[in-house]
Amino acid sequence: VGKRLSVAGTIAGRHSMWDVYEPGAARTLFDSWGRPDDFLAQALFDAYAGGEGAPDAVIQTPPEVTFSDVHASVRTTLDGFHSLFVSYYRGNNTFGDDLARRDATAVADDHLAEEYAWLNTARQVRYEGVLSNRAFARAAAWSSSYEFAHPFERAPFSLNGNEDTTATRPEDFNDLDELGLEMGVDVSIGSRHFVSAGAQYTKIVGDFALSLDPSGSTPPVTGESRRSDGRTLSFFVEDRVTVGTRAVVTIGSRASYLTRSRRTFVEPRLAFAYDLGEPDGSRWSLRAAAGLYRQFVNQVDVTTYSTTALVPSVRYWLPLSVDESPSRAYHVVGSVRYTPSRSWRIGLESFYKHYPHLLVVDYGSVASGATTTTAGATQPLISGKGFAYGVSSTAGHSFRRLRLDARYEYTVARRSTPGRFGGRTLDVPWNVPHLLALTAEATVNENISMTLKWQGAFGRSWGLRQAYYDYLEPLAERGLFDGGPLSDPENDVLPALSQLDASARFTYDVGRARLRTQIGVLNVLDRRNVRDWSLREDPATGELQKVSREILPLFPYVSLEVAL
């Protein structure tokens, strides 16, 4: 076969139009979320300032929303047996007051100015090639960076009495750079064994500044205290064994060596698959798998204690410190799928996860005056444990131009953390015990389709603002705050969530370009779904009342995509 070269590529980009048009529904929603929480300010100020009374309410500057991203990729194929893929992505998102464009003295003393900014970049080069009729090789190199910055003009409220807005701007940030190399090979050995093996090298360098103390008396935790740069060398092997004509057993393991701590961690995995086709055209598929999984970079969502909490939490990526063991989890999953005919589909899935060691944010240590240290340095993480299990069922039916799908999920996820809620095992804040989704998709013709989707969530707990639980509940241990309303988050059950969305998609060609337009409405029925509750003291009775903060109102949208 002669050498034949083919090249294909794509480029896509997006940019926000907030400076041109601000959707009224979005502005109303942001104004609602950004309303200062006097209860949180009062509670934290009294706790840290000796009960001198809450500061004057701060005013949230209307936020700006900007985003832009670009994604480009190229695929080169030689002879149909060797391929080279190159891709690049860069995304920039900001939310809040644009402090980079204003002077530090431009904000009045009664205003809170803060900004959240994210910059993500990823690059990858990947090779795939056929070595022989039994061997396939692959190699890849990549680099990525994650940059988050949270500058703010003044503390969310002046707990430490510092009213000088001209002082050096404080800033939380998180930077993470990763470089990776991987090589692997897939080899067919005989008629029953298909072996995959390879090696991977990663270098991760992270830096961060993170404040977990609303009083401002404790310096932010920084990356220097974690020596947060590390290299990992991993080897993996997997054998897919065909048993009979219908079953496949997969046995594999990964071993990872951490150069800084000089420790090796092994992750064994086992999977089973069975497929059975009946003479009448129906089909059964069974899957089961079990394994040990470890997390070498900690992904944690840190609750913000701003009185406005336009952004209720921020995700941080923290590499392991020298003395930390990676979080580990034992997974067991299983599924059954039955297709009675080409138009019907039924499925059942279940899982169980056990977390004997789970690194989580240590909110309690700062509030209690204690610290978790490594060589005398404060650490932001502590070891907890937990478990999760659940089951989901799906059913669907396809007509000539209509597809109907239904899905129900039941999930239990519980966790305990030392120093929190008396060490009790509680539901996690983000768990949705009951989730029901119904979808109908109609195809009018090859260019027009319409979708109607309803989703309901039931049994959500931890109904108060997360900052209440994370920053106020630990204060009860010091007798600085009455933790009664916050001591049992499982009983703070939110009302059922119900949302109906509708959309229509149109595709048409204009010359050599293909245009895709989507018109839709989120929350068509304009249901007032509750996101969480804030607390407010009734001036007449002195009792605490719940004030609802809502999720998305009725929200129309239009999108246009051009493919060349």
mmCIF file of C-alpha atoms in Angstrom, residues 118-424:
data_model
loop_
_atom_site.group_PDB
_atom_site.id
_atom_site.type_symbol
_atom_site.label_atom_id
_atom_site.label_comp_id
_atom_site.label_asym_id
_atom_site.label_seq_id
_atom_site.Cartn_x
_atom_site.Cartn_y
_atom_site.Cartn_z
ATOM 1 C CA TRP A 118 -10.718 30.634 36.438
ATOM 2 C CA LEU A 119 -8.253 29.933 33.629
ATOM 3 C CA ASN A 120 -7.929 26.392 32.255
ATOM 4 C CA THR A 121 -5.470 25.266 29.595
ATOM 5 C CA ALA A 122 -4.855 21.781 28.165
ATOM 6 C CA ARG A 123 -2.583 20.475 25.405
ATOM 7 C CA GLN A 124 -2.243 16.923 24.142
ATOM 8 C CA VAL A 125 -0.381 14.926 21.504
ATOM 9 C CA ARG A 126 -1.417 11.287 21.025
ATOM 10 C CA TYR A 127 -0.174 8.574 18.669
ATOM 11 C CA GLU A 128 -1.990 5.339 17.794
ATOM 12 C CA GLY A 129 -0.654 2.710 15.426
ATOM 13 C CA VAL A 130 -1.109 -0.861 14.282
ATOM 14 C CA LEU A 131 2.123 -2.824 14.791
ATOM 15 C CA SER A 132 0.882 -6.155 13.451
ATOM 16 C CA ASN A 133 -2.292 -8.169 13.098
ATOM 17 C CA ARG A 134 -2.094 -8.869 16.860
ATOM 18 C CA ALA A 135 -0.544 -5.722 18.344
ATOM 19 C CA PHE A 136 -1.640 -2.106 18.693
ATOM 20 C CA ALA A 137 0.528 0.643 20.228
ATOM 21 C CA ARG A 138 -0.283 4.028 21.695
ATOM 22 C CA ALA A 139 1.668 6.916 23.221
ATOM 23 C CA ALA A 140 0.635 10.298 24.552
ATOM 24 C CA ALA A 141 2.071 13.445 26.060
ATOM 25 C CA TRP A 142 0.052 16.203 27.655
ATOM 26 C CA SER A 143 0.237 19.270 29.828
ATOM 27 C CA SER A 144 -2.503 21.169 31.586
ATOM 28 C CA SER A 145 -2.886 24.057 33.986
ATOM 29 C CA TYR A 146 -5.633 25.188 36.327
ATOM 30 C CA GLU A 147 -5.572 28.701 37.719
ATOM 31 C CA PHE A 148 -8.131 30.079 40.153
ATOM 32 C CA ALA A 149 -7.999 33.500 41.789
ATOM 33 C CA HIS A 150 -10.337 35.041 44.344
ATOM 34 C CA PRO A 151 -9.245 38.613 45.080
ATOM 35 C CA PHE A 152 -11.497 40.672 47.340
ATOM 36 C CA GLU A 153 -11.419 44.328 48.309
ATOM 37 C CA ARG A 154 -12.134 43.768 51.987
ATOM 38 C CA ALA A 155 -13.066 40.926 54.265
ATOM 39 C CA PRO A 156 -16.668 39.792 53.787
ATOM 40 C CA PHE A 157 -17.321 41.697 57.030
ATOM 41 C CA SER A 158 -14.782 43.402 59.228
ATOM 42 C CA LEU A 159 -14.377 40.804 61.947
ATOM 43 C CA ASN A 160 -10.865 41.949 62.767
ATOM 44 C CA GLY A 161 -11.823 45.620 62.782
ATOM 45 C CA ASN A 162 -9.756 46.456 59.729
ATOM 46 C CA GLU A 163 -11.686 49.061 57.753
ATOM 47 C CA ASP A 164 -8.753 50.127 55.555
ATOM 48 C CA THR A 165 -9.842 49.374 52.004
ATOM 49 C CA THR A 166 -6.563 50.759 50.673
ATOM 50 C CA ALA A 167 -4.561 47.971 52.303
ATOM 51 C CA THR A 168 -2.976 45.225 50.258
ATOM 52 C CA ARG A 169 -5.645 43.169 48.598
ATOM 53 C CA PRO A 170 -6.040 39.715 50.123
ATOM 54 C CA GLU A 171 -6.455 36.868 47.686
ATOM 55 C CA ASP A 172 -7.211 33.160 47.724
ATOM 56 C CA PHE A 173 -5.818 31.263 44.771
ATOM 57 C CA ASN A 174 -5.115 27.777 43.448
ATOM 58 C CA ASP A 175 -2.625 26.909 40.701
ATOM 59 C CA LEU A 176 -2.054 23.387 39.441
ATOM 60 C CA ASP A 177 0.242 22.365 36.579
ATOM 61 C CA GLU A 178 0.453 18.808 35.265
ATOM 62 C CA LEU A 179 2.806 17.191 32.781
ATOM 63 C CA GLY A 180 2.190 13.607 31.680
ATOM 64 C CA LEU A 181 3.676 10.921 29.448
ATOM 65 C CA GLU A 182 2.131 7.530 28.687
ATOM 66 C CA MET A 183 3.005 4.521 26.549
ATOM 67 C CA GLY A 184 1.013 1.331 26.137
ATOM 68 C CA VAL A 185 0.427 -1.681 23.957
ATOM 69 C CA ASP A 186 -2.525 -4.015 23.317
ATOM 70 C CA VAL A 187 -1.677 -7.559 22.283
ATOM 71 C CA SER A 188 -3.936 -10.429 21.295
ATOM 72 C CA ILE A 189 -2.504 -13.699 22.669
ATOM 73 C CA GLY A 190 -4.221 -16.683 21.173
ATOM 74 C CA SER A 191 -7.982 -16.626 20.782
ATOM 75 C CA ARG A 192 -8.905 -16.031 24.425
ATOM 76 C CA HIS A 193 -6.497 -13.454 25.847
ATOM 77 C CA PHE A 194 -6.282 -9.768 25.024
ATOM 78 C CA VAL A 195 -3.591 -8.101 27.141
ATOM 79 C CA SER A 196 -3.111 -4.362 27.666
ATOM 80 C CA ALA A 197 -0.062 -2.998 29.457
ATOM 81 C CA GLY A 198 1.725 0.289 29.792
ATOM 82 C CA ALA A 199 3.455 2.910 31.915
ATOM 83 C CA GLN A 200 2.633 6.476 32.833
ATOM 84 C CA TYR A 201 4.665 9.333 34.279
ATOM 85 C CA THR A 202 3.085 12.464 35.745
ATOM 86 C CA LYS A 203 4.557 15.534 37.349
ATOM 87 C CA ILE A 204 2.210 17.785 39.305
ATOM 88 C CA VAL A 205 3.140 21.144 40.793
ATOM 89 C CA GLY A 206 0.540 22.919 42.886
ATOM 90 C CA ASP A 207 0.365 26.159 44.815
ATOM 91 C CA PHE A 208 -2.478 27.704 46.746
ATOM 92 C CA ALA A 209 -3.527 30.139 49.449
ATOM 93 C CA LEU A 210 -6.671 29.145 51.290
ATOM 94 C CA SER A 211 -8.309 30.824 54.258
ATOM 95 C CA LEU A 212 -10.569 28.693 56.450
ATOM 96 C CA ASP A 213 -10.810 31.257 59.249
ATOM 97 C CA PRO A 214 -13.499 33.939 58.794
ATOM 98 C CA SER A 215 -12.006 35.968 61.649
ATOM 99 C CA GLY A 216 -8.860 36.656 59.656
ATOM 100 C CA SER A 217 -6.726 35.955 62.731
ATOM 101 C CA THR A 218 -5.253 32.750 61.278
ATOM 102 C CA PRO A 219 -2.981 33.199 58.238
ATOM 103 C CA PRO A 220 -4.153 31.438 55.078
ATOM 104 C CA VAL A 221 -2.898 27.912 54.504
ATOM 105 C CA THR A 222 -0.406 27.934 51.647
ATOM 106 C CA GLY A 223 1.173 25.426 49.330
ATOM 107 C CA GLU A 224 4.526 25.814 51.081
ATOM 108 C CA SER A 225 3.148 23.894 54.058
ATOM 109 C CA ARG A 226 2.381 20.885 51.862
ATOM 110 C CA ARG A 227 5.488 20.703 49.658
ATOM 111 C CA SER A 228 2.894 20.187 46.962
ATOM 112 C CA ASP A 229 4.986 19.100 44.009
ATOM 113 C CA GLY A 230 5.312 15.437 43.199
ATOM 114 C CA ARG A 231 6.050 12.850 40.553
ATOM 115 C CA THR A 232 4.196 9.593 40.059
ATOM 116 C CA LEU A 233 5.321 6.612 38.025
ATOM 117 C CA SER A 234 2.565 4.077 37.292
ATOM 118 C CA PHE A 235 2.497 0.681 35.632
ATOM 119 C CA PHE A 236 -0.691 -1.082 34.618
ATOM 120 C CA VAL A 237 -1.618 -4.431 33.120
ATOM 121 C CA GLU A 238 -4.969 -5.956 32.176
ATOM 122 C CA ASP A 239 -5.998 -9.282 30.675
ATOM 123 C CA ARG A 240 -9.402 -9.738 29.033
ATOM 124 C CA VAL A 241 -10.096 -13.468 29.051
ATOM 125 C CA THR A 242 -12.873 -14.850 26.845
ATOM 126 C CA VAL A 243 -14.777 -17.675 28.549
ATOM 127 C CA GLY A 244 -16.922 -19.692 26.170
ATOM 128 C CA THR A 245 -18.769 -17.643 23.577
ATOM 129 C CA ARG A 246 -20.659 -15.193 25.787
ATOM 130 C CA ALA A 247 -18.558 -14.249 28.834
ATOM 131 C CA VAL A 248 -15.474 -12.096 29.332
ATOM 132 C CA VAL A 249 -13.473 -11.847 32.575
ATOM 133 C CA THR A 250 -11.087 -8.905 32.981
ATOM 134 C CA ILE A 251 -8.301 -9.032 35.555
ATOM 135 C CA GLY A 252 -6.004 -6.072 36.033
ATOM 136 C CA SER A 253 -4.034 -3.892 38.401
ATOM 137 C CA ARG A 254 -2.256 -0.562 38.570
ATOM 138 C CA ALA A 255 0.814 0.162 40.713
ATOM 139 C CA SER A 256 1.791 3.787 41.393
ATOM 140 C CA TYR A 257 5.080 4.906 42.907
ATOM 141 C CA LEU A 258 5.202 8.365 44.521
ATOM 142 C CA THR A 259 8.760 9.640 44.309
ATOM 143 C CA ARG A 260 8.522 12.225 47.084
ATOM 144 C CA SER A 261 7.182 9.884 49.767
ATOM 145 C CA ARG A 262 8.851 6.801 48.219
ATOM 146 C CA ARG A 263 5.705 4.740 48.601
ATOM 147 C CA THR A 264 3.947 2.365 46.208
ATOM 148 C CA PHE A 265 0.176 1.913 46.014
ATOM 149 C CA VAL A 266 -1.508 -0.978 44.222
ATOM 150 C CA GLU A 267 -5.050 -0.855 42.800
ATOM 151 C CA PRO A 268 -6.381 -4.292 41.753
ATOM 152 C CA ARG A 269 -9.551 -4.524 39.577
ATOM 153 C CA LEU A 270 -11.806 -7.368 38.439
ATOM 154 C CA ALA A 271 -14.716 -7.280 35.965
ATOM 155 C CA PHE A 272 -17.169 -9.741 34.436
ATOM 156 C CA ALA A 273 -19.407 -9.345 31.373
ATOM 157 C CA TYR A 274 -21.988 -11.709 29.907
ATOM 158 C CA ASP A 275 -24.122 -11.216 26.795
ATOM 159 C CA LEU A 276 -26.933 -13.494 25.650
ATOM 160 C CA GLY A 277 -28.949 -13.117 22.476
ATOM 161 C CA GLU A 278 -32.252 -14.978 22.194
ATOM 162 C CA PRO A 279 -33.662 -16.412 18.930
ATOM 163 C CA ASP A 280 -36.579 -13.948 19.073
ATOM 164 C CA GLY A 281 -34.178 -11.002 18.785
ATOM 165 C CA SER A 282 -34.191 -10.032 22.450
ATOM 166 C CA ARG A 283 -30.891 -9.554 24.281
ATOM 167 C CA TRP A 284 -29.549 -9.773 27.848
ATOM 168 C CA SER A 285 -26.387 -8.041 29.073
ATOM 169 C CA LEU A 286 -24.917 -8.479 32.545
ATOM 170 C CA ARG A 287 -21.976 -6.541 33.981
ATOM 171 C CA ALA A 288 -20.193 -6.697 37.349
ATOM 172 C CA ALA A 289 -16.963 -5.114 38.544
ATOM 173 C CA ALA A 290 -14.995 -4.527 41.736
ATOM 174 C CA GLY A 291 -11.800 -2.687 42.487
ATOM 175 C CA LEU A 292 -9.713 -0.442 44.692
ATOM 176 C CA TYR A 293 -9.291 3.179 43.601
ATOM 177 C CA ARG A 294 -7.003 5.879 45.001
ATOM 178 C CA GLN A 295 -6.964 9.640 44.499
ATOM 179 C CA PHE A 296 -3.490 11.150 44.185
ATOM 180 C CA VAL A 297 -4.717 14.719 43.719
ATOM 181 C CA ASN A 298 -7.320 15.884 46.221
ATOM 182 C CA GLN A 299 -10.437 17.462 44.767
ATOM 183 C CA VAL A 300 -12.186 19.441 47.516
ATOM 184 C CA ASP A 301 -15.003 21.980 47.418
ATOM 185 C CA VAL A 302 -14.345 24.736 49.961
ATOM 186 C CA THR A 303 -17.357 26.632 51.265
ATOM 187 C CA THR A 304 -17.102 30.418 51.007
ATOM 188 C CA TYR A 305 -17.998 32.440 54.094
ATOM 189 C CA SER A 306 -18.856 35.643 52.267
ATOM 190 C CA THR A 307 -22.139 37.118 53.490
ATOM 191 C CA THR A 308 -23.349 37.178 49.901
ATOM 192 C CA ALA A 309 -22.103 33.748 48.743
ATOM 193 C CA LEU A 310 -22.792 34.379 45.097
ATOM 194 C CA VAL A 311 -20.402 31.462 44.682
ATOM 195 C CA PRO A 312 -21.314 29.095 47.555
ATOM 196 C CA SER A 313 -18.194 26.935 47.184
ATOM 197 C CA VAL A 314 -14.966 26.844 45.206
ATOM 198 C CA ARG A 315 -13.158 23.737 43.994
ATOM 199 C CA TYR A 316 -9.510 23.365 44.958
ATOM 200 C CA TRP A 317 -7.040 20.816 43.598
ATOM 201 C CA LEU A 318 -4.435 19.946 46.224
ATOM 202 C CA PRO A 319 -1.635 17.437 45.583
ATOM 203 C CA LEU A 320 -0.747 15.076 48.417
ATOM 204 C CA SER A 321 1.651 16.286 51.065
ATOM 205 C CA VAL A 322 4.598 14.093 52.036
ATOM 206 C CA ASP A 323 2.866 12.498 55.024
ATOM 207 C CA GLU A 324 -0.602 12.056 53.569
ATOM 208 C CA SER A 325 -1.923 8.783 52.197
ATOM 209 C CA PRO A 326 -4.199 9.124 49.171
ATOM 210 C CA SER A 327 -7.937 8.757 49.652
ATOM 211 C CA ARG A 328 -9.032 5.231 48.826
ATOM 212 C CA ALA A 329 -12.341 3.643 47.948
ATOM 213 C CA TYR A 330 -13.537 0.109 47.304
ATOM 214 C CA HIS A 331 -16.086 -0.035 44.465
ATOM 215 C CA VAL A 332 -18.548 -2.775 43.596
ATOM 216 C CA VAL A 333 -20.929 -2.220 40.670
ATOM 217 C CA GLY A 334 -23.391 -4.354 38.748
ATOM 218 C CA SER A 335 -25.885 -3.893 35.953
ATOM 219 C CA VAL A 336 -28.476 -5.807 33.965
ATOM 220 C CA ARG A 337 -29.830 -4.637 30.620
ATOM 221 C CA TYR A 338 -32.679 -6.271 28.763
ATOM 222 C CA THR A 339 -33.766 -5.409 25.236
ATOM 223 C CA PRO A 340 -37.021 -7.255 24.488
ATOM 224 C CA SER A 341 -37.121 -5.794 20.969
ATOM 225 C CA ARG A 342 -35.589 -3.018 18.904
ATOM 226 C CA SER A 343 -38.091 -0.530 20.319
ATOM 227 C CA TRP A 344 -37.887 -1.417 24.040
ATOM 228 C CA ARG A 345 -34.974 -1.094 26.479
ATOM 229 C CA ILE A 346 -34.869 -1.791 30.227
ATOM 230 C CA GLY A 347 -31.949 -1.440 32.597
ATOM 231 C CA LEU A 348 -31.063 -1.872 36.269
ATOM 232 C CA GLU A 349 -27.796 -0.702 37.864
ATOM 233 C CA SER A 350 -26.487 -0.767 41.426
ATOM 234 C CA PHE A 351 -23.284 0.191 43.229
ATOM 235 C CA TYR A 352 -21.615 0.199 46.625
ATOM 236 C CA LYS A 353 -18.592 2.299 47.637
ATOM 237 C CA HIS A 354 -16.687 2.050 50.901
ATOM 238 C CA TYR A 355 -14.358 4.891 51.916
ATOM 239 C CA PRO A 356 -12.126 3.807 54.828
ATOM 240 C CA HIS A 357 -9.879 6.840 54.298
ATOM 241 C CA LEU A 358 -11.154 10.046 52.737
ATOM 242 C CA LEU A 359 -9.334 13.391 52.843
ATOM 243 C CA VAL A 360 -11.839 16.199 53.495
ATOM 244 C CA VAL A 361 -11.670 19.891 54.404
ATOM 245 C CA ASP A 362 -10.929 20.440 58.100
ATOM 246 C CA TYR A 363 -13.302 23.259 59.068
ATOM 247 C CA GLY A 364 -13.389 22.271 62.726
ATOM 248 C CA SER A 365 -9.711 22.768 63.577
ATOM 249 C CA VAL A 366 -9.646 26.525 63.002
ATOM 250 C CA ALA A 367 -12.911 27.107 64.853
ATOM 251 C CA SER A 368 -11.746 25.035 67.837
ATOM 252 C CA GLY A 369 -8.326 26.648 67.925
ATOM 253 C CA ALA A 370 -6.594 23.368 67.023
ATOM 254 C CA THR A 371 -4.461 22.630 64.015
ATOM 255 C CA THR A 372 -3.506 19.619 61.985
ATOM 256 C CA THR A 373 0.181 19.954 61.321
ATOM 257 C CA THR A 374 2.995 18.540 59.293
ATOM 258 C CA ALA A 375 6.348 19.740 60.591
ATOM 259 C CA GLY A 376 4.511 22.538 62.426
ATOM 260 C CA ALA A 377 2.573 23.772 59.383
ATOM 261 C CA THR A 378 -1.187 24.022 59.303
ATOM 262 C CA GLN A 379 -2.894 21.559 56.963
ATOM 263 C CA PRO A 380 -6.339 22.096 55.413
ATOM 264 C CA LEU A 381 -7.348 18.419 55.184
ATOM 265 C CA ILE A 382 -8.292 15.740 57.671
ATOM 266 C CA SER A 383 -9.103 12.049 57.298
ATOM 267 C CA GLY A 384 -12.749 11.002 57.374
ATOM 268 C CA LYS A 385 -14.593 7.873 56.313
ATOM 269 C CA GLY A 386 -17.895 6.947 54.748
ATOM 270 C CA PHE A 387 -19.864 4.824 52.338
ATOM 271 C CA ALA A 388 -22.385 5.138 49.530
ATOM 272 C CA TYR A 389 -24.758 2.828 47.720
ATOM 273 C CA GLY A 390 -27.595 3.153 45.292
ATOM 274 C CA VAL A 391 -29.706 1.694 42.552
ATOM 275 C CA SER A 392 -31.098 3.127 39.340
ATOM 276 C CA SER A 393 -33.633 1.790 36.876
ATOM 277 C CA THR A 394 -34.255 2.900 33.308
ATOM 278 C CA ALA A 395 -36.942 2.172 30.755
ATOM 279 C CA GLY A 396 -37.438 3.464 27.261
ATOM 280 C CA HIS A 397 -39.501 2.967 24.145
ATOM 281 C CA SER A 398 -38.916 4.232 20.605
ATOM 282 C CA PHE A 399 -41.617 4.934 18.066
ATOM 283 C CA ARG A 400 -40.982 5.969 14.486
ATOM 284 C CA ARG A 401 -40.460 9.645 15.352
ATOM 285 C CA LEU A 402 -40.727 9.682 19.118
ATOM 286 C CA ARG A 403 -38.377 8.430 21.829
ATOM 287 C CA LEU A 404 -39.515 8.145 25.475
ATOM 288 C CA ASP A 405 -37.164 7.544 28.408
ATOM 289 C CA ALA A 406 -37.624 7.320 32.170
ATOM 290 C CA ARG A 407 -34.999 7.038 34.892
ATOM 291 C CA TYR A 408 -35.265 6.663 38.676
ATOM 292 C CA GLU A 409 -32.291 6.801 41.061
ATOM 293 C CA TYR A 410 -32.138 6.007 44.760
ATOM 294 C CA THR A 411 -28.893 6.924 46.509
ATOM 295 C CA VAL A 412 -27.539 6.829 50.055
ATOM 296 C CA ALA A 413 -24.214 8.555 50.811
ATOM 297 C CA ARG A 414 -22.968 9.003 54.377
ATOM 298 C CA ARG A 415 -19.757 10.273 55.907
ATOM 299 C CA SER A 416 -18.198 11.048 59.292
ATOM 300 C CA THR A 417 -15.487 13.622 60.015
ATOM 301 C CA PRO A 418 -13.562 13.978 63.295
ATOM 302 C CA GLY A 419 -14.521 17.144 65.141
ATOM 303 C CA ARG A 420 -17.772 17.631 63.261
ATOM 304 C CA PHE A 421 -21.281 16.904 64.580
ATOM 305 C CA GLY A 422 -19.884 14.850 67.432
ATOM 306 C CA GLY A 423 -18.215 12.448 65.005
ATOM 307 C CA ARG A 424 -21.592 11.108 63.856
#
